[in-house]
XYZ file of N, CA and C in Angstrom:
219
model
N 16.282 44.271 -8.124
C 16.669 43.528 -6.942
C 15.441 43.064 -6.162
N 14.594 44.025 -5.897
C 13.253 43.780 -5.160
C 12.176 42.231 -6.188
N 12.678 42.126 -7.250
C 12.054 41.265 -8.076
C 12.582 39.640 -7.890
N 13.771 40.150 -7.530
C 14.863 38.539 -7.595
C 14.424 38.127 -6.090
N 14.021 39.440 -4.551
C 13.807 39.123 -3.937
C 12.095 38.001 -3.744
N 11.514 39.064 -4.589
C 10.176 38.248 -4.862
C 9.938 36.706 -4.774
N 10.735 36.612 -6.020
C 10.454 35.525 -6.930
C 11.474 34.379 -5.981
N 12.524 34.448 -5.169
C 12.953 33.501 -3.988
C 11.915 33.021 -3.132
N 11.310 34.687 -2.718
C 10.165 34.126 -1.733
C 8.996 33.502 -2.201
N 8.973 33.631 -3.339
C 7.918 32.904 -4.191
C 8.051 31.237 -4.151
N 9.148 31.054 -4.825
C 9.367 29.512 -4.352
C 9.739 29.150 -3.528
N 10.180 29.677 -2.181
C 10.370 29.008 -1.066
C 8.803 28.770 -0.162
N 7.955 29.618 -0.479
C 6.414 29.341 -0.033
C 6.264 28.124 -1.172
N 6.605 27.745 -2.293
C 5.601 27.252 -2.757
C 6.867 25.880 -2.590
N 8.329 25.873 -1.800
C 8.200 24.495 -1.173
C 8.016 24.198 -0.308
N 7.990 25.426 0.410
C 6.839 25.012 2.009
C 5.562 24.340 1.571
N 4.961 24.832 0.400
C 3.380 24.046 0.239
C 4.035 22.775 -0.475
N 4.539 22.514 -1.327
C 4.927 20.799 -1.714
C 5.339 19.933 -0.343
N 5.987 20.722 0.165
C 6.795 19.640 1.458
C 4.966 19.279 2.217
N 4.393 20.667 2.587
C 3.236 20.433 3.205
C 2.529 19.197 2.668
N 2.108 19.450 1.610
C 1.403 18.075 0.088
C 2.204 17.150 0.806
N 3.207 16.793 0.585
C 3.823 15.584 0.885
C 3.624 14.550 2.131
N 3.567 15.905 2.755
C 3.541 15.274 4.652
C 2.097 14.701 4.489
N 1.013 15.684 4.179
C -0.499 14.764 4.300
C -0.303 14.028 3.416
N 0.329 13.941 2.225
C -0.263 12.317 1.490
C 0.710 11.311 2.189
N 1.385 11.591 2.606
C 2.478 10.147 3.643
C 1.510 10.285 4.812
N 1.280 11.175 5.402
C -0.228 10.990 6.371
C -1.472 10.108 5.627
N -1.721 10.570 5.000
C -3.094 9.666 4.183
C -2.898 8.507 3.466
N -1.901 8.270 3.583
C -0.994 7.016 3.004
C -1.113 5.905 4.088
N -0.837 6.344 5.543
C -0.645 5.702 6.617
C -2.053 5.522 7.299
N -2.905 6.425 7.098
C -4.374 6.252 7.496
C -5.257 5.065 6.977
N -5.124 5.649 5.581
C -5.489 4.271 4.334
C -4.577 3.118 4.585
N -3.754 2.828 5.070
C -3.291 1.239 5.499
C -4.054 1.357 6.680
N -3.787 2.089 7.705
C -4.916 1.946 9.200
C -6.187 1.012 8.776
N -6.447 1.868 7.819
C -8.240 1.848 7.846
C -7.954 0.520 7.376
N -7.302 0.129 6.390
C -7.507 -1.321 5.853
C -7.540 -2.145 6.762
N -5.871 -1.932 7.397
C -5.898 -3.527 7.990
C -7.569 -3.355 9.503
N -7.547 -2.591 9.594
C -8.925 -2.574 10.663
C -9.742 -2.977 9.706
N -9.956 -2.414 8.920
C -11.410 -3.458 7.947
C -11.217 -4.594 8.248
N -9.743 -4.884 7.590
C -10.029 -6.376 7.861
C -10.376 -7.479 9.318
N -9.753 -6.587 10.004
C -9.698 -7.275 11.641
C -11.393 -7.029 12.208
N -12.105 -6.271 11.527
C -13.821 -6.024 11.624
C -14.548 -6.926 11.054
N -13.959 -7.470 9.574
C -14.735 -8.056 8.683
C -14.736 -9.589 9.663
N -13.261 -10.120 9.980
C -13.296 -11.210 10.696
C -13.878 -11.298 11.887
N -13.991 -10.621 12.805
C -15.428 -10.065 13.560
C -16.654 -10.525 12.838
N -16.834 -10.032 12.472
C -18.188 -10.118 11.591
C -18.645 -11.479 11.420
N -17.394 -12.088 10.326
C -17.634 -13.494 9.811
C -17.927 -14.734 11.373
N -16.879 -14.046 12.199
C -16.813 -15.081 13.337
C -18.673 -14.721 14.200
N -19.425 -13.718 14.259
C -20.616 -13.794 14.584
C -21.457 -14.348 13.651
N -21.143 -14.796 12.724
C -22.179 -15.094 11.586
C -21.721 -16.571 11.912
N -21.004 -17.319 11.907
C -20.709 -18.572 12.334
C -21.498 -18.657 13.270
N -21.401 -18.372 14.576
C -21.630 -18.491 16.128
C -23.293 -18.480 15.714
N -23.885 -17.347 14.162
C -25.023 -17.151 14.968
C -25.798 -18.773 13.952
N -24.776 -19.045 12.848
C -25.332 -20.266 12.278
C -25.778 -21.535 12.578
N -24.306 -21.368 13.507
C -23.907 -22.920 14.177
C -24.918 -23.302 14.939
N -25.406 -24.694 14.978
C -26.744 -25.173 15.410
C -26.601 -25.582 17.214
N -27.861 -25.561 17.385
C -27.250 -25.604 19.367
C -27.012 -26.470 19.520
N -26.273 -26.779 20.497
C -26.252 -28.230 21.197
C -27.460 -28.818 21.903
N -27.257 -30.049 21.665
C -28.113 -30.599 22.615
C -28.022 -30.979 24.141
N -29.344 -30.449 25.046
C -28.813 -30.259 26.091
C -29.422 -31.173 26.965
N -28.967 -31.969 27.861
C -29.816 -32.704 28.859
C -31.066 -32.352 28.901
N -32.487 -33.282 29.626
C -33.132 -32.209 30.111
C -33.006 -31.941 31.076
N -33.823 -30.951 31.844
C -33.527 -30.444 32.910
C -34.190 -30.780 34.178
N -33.789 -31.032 35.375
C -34.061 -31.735 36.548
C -34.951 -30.996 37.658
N -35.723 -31.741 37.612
C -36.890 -30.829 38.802
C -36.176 -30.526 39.695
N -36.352 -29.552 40.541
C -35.499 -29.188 41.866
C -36.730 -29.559 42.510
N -36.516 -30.247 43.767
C -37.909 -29.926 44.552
C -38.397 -30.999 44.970
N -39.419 -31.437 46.069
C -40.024 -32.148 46.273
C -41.346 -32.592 45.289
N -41.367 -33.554 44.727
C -42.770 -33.600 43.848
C -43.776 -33.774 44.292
N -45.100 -32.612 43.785
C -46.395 -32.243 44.356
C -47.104 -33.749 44.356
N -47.781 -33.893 45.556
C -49.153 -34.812 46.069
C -49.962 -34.197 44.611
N -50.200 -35.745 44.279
C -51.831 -35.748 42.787
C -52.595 -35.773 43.568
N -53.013 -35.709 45.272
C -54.311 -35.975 45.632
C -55.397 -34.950 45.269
């Protein structure tokens, strides 16, 4: 009897540990999509500074003396 009791408690720990397994890989399942779609929303980050830092300047007026202009004497 003490044996039949065993061997119940034996597999009921060992579906406490499968159920456990299960829960972190549906956890790590959901992390690993996290992480992706953020890669991706980083990578486009990225690409959009690499544009900005390509893109050539504008051309700008020049710029206007403020001021009274100095006597050449």
């Amino acid at each position: 009897m003490e044996v039949n009791i065993a061997i119940v408690r034996t597999f009921v720990k060992l579906r406490r540990l499968l159920a456990t397994h299960e829960e972190l890989a549906r956890r790590l399942d959901q992390l690993e999509w996290r992480e992706s779609e953020r890669d991706g929303k980083v990578q486009n980050v990225f690409e959009t500074i690499q544009h900005l830092i390509e893109a050539p300047e504008p051309e700008l007026p020049p710029k206007r003396q403020i001021g009274f202009p100095k006597d050449k004497t």
